[in-house]
CSV table of C-alpha atoms in Angstrom, one decimal:
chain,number,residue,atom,x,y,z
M,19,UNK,CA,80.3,-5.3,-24.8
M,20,UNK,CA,78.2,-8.3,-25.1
M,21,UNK,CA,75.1,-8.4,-27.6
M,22,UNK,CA,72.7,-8.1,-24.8
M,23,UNK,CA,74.1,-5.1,-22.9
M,24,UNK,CA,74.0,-3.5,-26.0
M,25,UNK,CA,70.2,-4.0,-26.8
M,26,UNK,CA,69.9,-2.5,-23.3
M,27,UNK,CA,71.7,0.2,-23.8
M,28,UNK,CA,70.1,0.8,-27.0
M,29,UNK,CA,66.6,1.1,-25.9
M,30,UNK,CA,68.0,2.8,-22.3
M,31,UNK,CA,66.9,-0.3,-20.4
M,32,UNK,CA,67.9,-1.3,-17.0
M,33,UNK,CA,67.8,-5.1,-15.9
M,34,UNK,CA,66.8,-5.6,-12.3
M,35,UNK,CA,65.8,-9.2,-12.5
M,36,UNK,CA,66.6,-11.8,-15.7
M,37,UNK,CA,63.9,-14.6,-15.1
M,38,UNK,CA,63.2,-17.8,-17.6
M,39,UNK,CA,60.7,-20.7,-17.0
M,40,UNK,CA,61.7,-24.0,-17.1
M,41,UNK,CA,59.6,-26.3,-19.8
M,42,UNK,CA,60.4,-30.3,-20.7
M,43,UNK,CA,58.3,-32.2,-23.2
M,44,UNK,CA,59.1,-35.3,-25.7
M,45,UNK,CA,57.9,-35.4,-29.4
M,46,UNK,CA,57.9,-38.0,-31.5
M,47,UNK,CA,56.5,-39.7,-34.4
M,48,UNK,CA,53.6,-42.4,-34.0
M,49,UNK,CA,57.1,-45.0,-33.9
M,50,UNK,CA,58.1,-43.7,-31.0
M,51,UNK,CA,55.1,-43.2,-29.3
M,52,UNK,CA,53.5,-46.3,-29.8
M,53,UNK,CA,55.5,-48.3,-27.3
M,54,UNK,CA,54.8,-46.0,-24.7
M,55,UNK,CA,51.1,-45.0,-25.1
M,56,UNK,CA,49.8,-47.1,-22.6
M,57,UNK,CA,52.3,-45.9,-19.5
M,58,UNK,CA,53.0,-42.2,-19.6
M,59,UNK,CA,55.4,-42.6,-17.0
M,60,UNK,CA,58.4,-43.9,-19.1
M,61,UNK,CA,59.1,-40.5,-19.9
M,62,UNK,CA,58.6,-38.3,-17.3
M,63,UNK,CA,59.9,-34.5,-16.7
M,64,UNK,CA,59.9,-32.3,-13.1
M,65,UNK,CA,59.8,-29.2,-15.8
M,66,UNK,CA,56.2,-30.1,-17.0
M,67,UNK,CA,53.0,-28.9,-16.7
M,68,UNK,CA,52.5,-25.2,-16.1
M,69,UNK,CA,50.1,-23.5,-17.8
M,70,UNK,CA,52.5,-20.5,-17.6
M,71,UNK,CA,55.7,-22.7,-19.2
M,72,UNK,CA,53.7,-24.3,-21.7
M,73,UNK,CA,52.3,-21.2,-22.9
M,74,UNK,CA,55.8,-20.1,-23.6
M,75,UNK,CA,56.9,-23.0,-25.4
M,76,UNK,CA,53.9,-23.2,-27.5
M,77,UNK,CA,54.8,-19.5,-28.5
M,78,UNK,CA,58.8,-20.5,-28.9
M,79,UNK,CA,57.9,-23.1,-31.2
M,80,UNK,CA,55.6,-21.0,-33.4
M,81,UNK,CA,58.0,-18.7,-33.5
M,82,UNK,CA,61.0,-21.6,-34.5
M,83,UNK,CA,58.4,-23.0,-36.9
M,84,UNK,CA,57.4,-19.6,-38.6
M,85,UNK,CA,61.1,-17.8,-38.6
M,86,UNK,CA,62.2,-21.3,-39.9
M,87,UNK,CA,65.1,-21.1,-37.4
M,88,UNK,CA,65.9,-25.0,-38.3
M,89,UNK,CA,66.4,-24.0,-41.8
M,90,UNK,CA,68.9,-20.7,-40.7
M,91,UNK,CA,70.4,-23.2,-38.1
M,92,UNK,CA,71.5,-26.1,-40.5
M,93,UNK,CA,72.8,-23.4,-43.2
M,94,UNK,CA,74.4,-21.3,-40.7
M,95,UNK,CA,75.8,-24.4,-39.0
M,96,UNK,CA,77.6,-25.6,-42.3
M,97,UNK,CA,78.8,-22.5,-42.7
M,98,UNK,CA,80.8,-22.8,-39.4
M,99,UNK,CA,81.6,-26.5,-39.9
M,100,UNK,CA,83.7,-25.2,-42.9
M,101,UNK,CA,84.9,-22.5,-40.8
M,102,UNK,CA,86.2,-24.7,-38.0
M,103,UNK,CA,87.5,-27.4,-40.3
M,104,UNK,CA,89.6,-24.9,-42.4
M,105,UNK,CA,90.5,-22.9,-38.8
M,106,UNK,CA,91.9,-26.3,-37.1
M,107,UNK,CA,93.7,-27.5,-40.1
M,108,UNK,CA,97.1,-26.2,-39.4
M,109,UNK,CA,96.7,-27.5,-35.8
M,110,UNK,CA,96.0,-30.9,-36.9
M,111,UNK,CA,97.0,-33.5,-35.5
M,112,UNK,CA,99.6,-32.2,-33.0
M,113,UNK,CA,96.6,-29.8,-30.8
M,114,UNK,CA,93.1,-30.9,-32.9
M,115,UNK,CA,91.8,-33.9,-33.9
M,116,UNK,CA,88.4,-33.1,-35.6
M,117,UNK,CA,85.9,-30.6,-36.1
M,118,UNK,CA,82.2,-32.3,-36.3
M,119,UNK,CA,78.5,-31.2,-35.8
M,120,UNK,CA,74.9,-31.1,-37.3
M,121,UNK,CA,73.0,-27.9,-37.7
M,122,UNK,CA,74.5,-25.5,-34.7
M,123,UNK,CA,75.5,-28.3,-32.5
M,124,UNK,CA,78.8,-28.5,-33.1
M,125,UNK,CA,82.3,-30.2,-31.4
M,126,UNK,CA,86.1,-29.5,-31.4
M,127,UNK,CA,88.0,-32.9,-30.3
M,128,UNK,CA,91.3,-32.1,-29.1
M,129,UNK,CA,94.6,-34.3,-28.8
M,130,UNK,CA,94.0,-34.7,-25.0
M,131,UNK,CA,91.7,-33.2,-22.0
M,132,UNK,CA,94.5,-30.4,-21.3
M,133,UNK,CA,94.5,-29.2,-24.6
M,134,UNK,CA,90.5,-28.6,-24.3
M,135,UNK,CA,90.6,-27.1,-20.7
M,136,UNK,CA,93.2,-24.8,-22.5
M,137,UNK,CA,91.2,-24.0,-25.4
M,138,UNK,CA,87.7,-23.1,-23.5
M,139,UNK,CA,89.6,-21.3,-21.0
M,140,UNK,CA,90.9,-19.5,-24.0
M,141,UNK,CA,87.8,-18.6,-25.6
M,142,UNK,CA,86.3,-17.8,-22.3
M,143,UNK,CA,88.5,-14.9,-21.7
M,144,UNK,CA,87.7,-14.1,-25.3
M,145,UNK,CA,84.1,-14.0,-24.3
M,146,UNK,CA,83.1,-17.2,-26.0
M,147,UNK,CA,81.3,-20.3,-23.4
M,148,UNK,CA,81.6,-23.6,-24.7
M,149,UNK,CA,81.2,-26.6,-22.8
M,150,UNK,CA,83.2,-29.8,-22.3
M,151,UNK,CA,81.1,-33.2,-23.2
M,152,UNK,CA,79.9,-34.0,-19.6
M,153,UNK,CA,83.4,-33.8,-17.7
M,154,UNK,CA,85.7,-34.1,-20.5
M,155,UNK,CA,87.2,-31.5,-22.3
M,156,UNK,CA,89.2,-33.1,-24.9
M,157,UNK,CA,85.6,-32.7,-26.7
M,158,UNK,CA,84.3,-29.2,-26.3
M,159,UNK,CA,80.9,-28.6,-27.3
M,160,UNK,CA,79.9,-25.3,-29.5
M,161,UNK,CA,76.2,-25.1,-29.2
M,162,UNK,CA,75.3,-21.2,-30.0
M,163,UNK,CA,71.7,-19.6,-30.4
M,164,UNK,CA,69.8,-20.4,-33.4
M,165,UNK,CA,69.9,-16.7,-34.2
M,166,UNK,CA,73.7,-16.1,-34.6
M,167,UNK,CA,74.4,-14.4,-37.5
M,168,UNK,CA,77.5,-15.1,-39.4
M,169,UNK,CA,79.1,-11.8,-38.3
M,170,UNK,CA,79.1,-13.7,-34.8
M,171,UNK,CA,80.4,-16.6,-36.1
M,172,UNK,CA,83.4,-15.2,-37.5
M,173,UNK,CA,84.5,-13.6,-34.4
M,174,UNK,CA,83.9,-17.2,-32.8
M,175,UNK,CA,86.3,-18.3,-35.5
M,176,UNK,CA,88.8,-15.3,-35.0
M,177,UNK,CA,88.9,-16.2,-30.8
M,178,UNK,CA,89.8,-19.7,-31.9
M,179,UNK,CA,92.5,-18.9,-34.2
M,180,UNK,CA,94.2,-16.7,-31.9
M,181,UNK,CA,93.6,-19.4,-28.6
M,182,UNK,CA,95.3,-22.2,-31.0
M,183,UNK,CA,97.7,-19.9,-31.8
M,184,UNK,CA,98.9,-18.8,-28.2
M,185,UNK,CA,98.7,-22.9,-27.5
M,186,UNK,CA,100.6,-23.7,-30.5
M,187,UNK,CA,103.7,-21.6,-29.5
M,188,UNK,CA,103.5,-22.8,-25.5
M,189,UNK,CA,103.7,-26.4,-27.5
């Protein structure tokens, strides 16, 4: 049972309607900002503006800021690097390529687009979404929550071995 149903359960709540707002901004040092200042328009979002939105974002970031989320992220992060890296090695070269990423954005690069479509597929009926980069699969993208813990991480880990194993013996 996913993470979610379970917190519903848990506290014997019943979802009738998920809703999120939509918010776009662009921060930047005084480098990047100079060149724009005088036309605002260079950079431009249909997701900004509402008093409602902002008002969430402001909140989201105090929350990243004061839970420091980017510190859990980058640790957490290289703690799944290693994971994958070690995880892939015995399918290298002949199914994976590489395992790369900074902080929780991470990739899996794959020997060809099938081999990817195979994979996420894979870890799809494991419960696990990843995400191709753009249309291609033969980079999939791994871009969890900053708050997953490493419990959830190693059953990320455990979905791949087992995928790359099933894909391994078909080879």
């Amino acid at each position: 049972m996913p993470i979610f149903d379970r917190l519903l359960e848990h506290f014997q709540l019943f979802l009738f309607n998920l809703c999120f707002y939509f918010q776009g901004a662009f921060i930047g040092s005084d480098k990047l900002w100079k060149p724009i200042f005088n036309n605002p328009f260079l950079h431009t979002t249909t997701f900004g503006g509402s008093p409602l939105a902002c008002a969430a974002a402001i909140a989201t970031i105090n929350v990243i800021c004061e839970e420091r989320l980017s510190d859990l992220a980058r640790i957490t992060g290289d703690i799944f690097l290693a994971k994958l890296k070690t995880t892939i090695k015995p399918y290298t070269p002949h199914i994976t390529l590489d395992a790369r990423g900074k902080g929780l954005m991470l990739a899996l690069e794959f020997v060809d687009t099938d081999v990817g479509f195979r994979v996420s597929k894979g870890l799809f009926r494991e419960r696990i979404l990843v995400a191709g980069t753009l249309v291609n699969a033969k980079t999939i993208r791994i871009e969890p929550p900053l708050t997953i813990t490493l419990e959830q991480v190693d059953l990320v880990i455990t979905a791949l071995d087992k995928v790359l194993k099933e894909i391994s013996n078909e080879i």
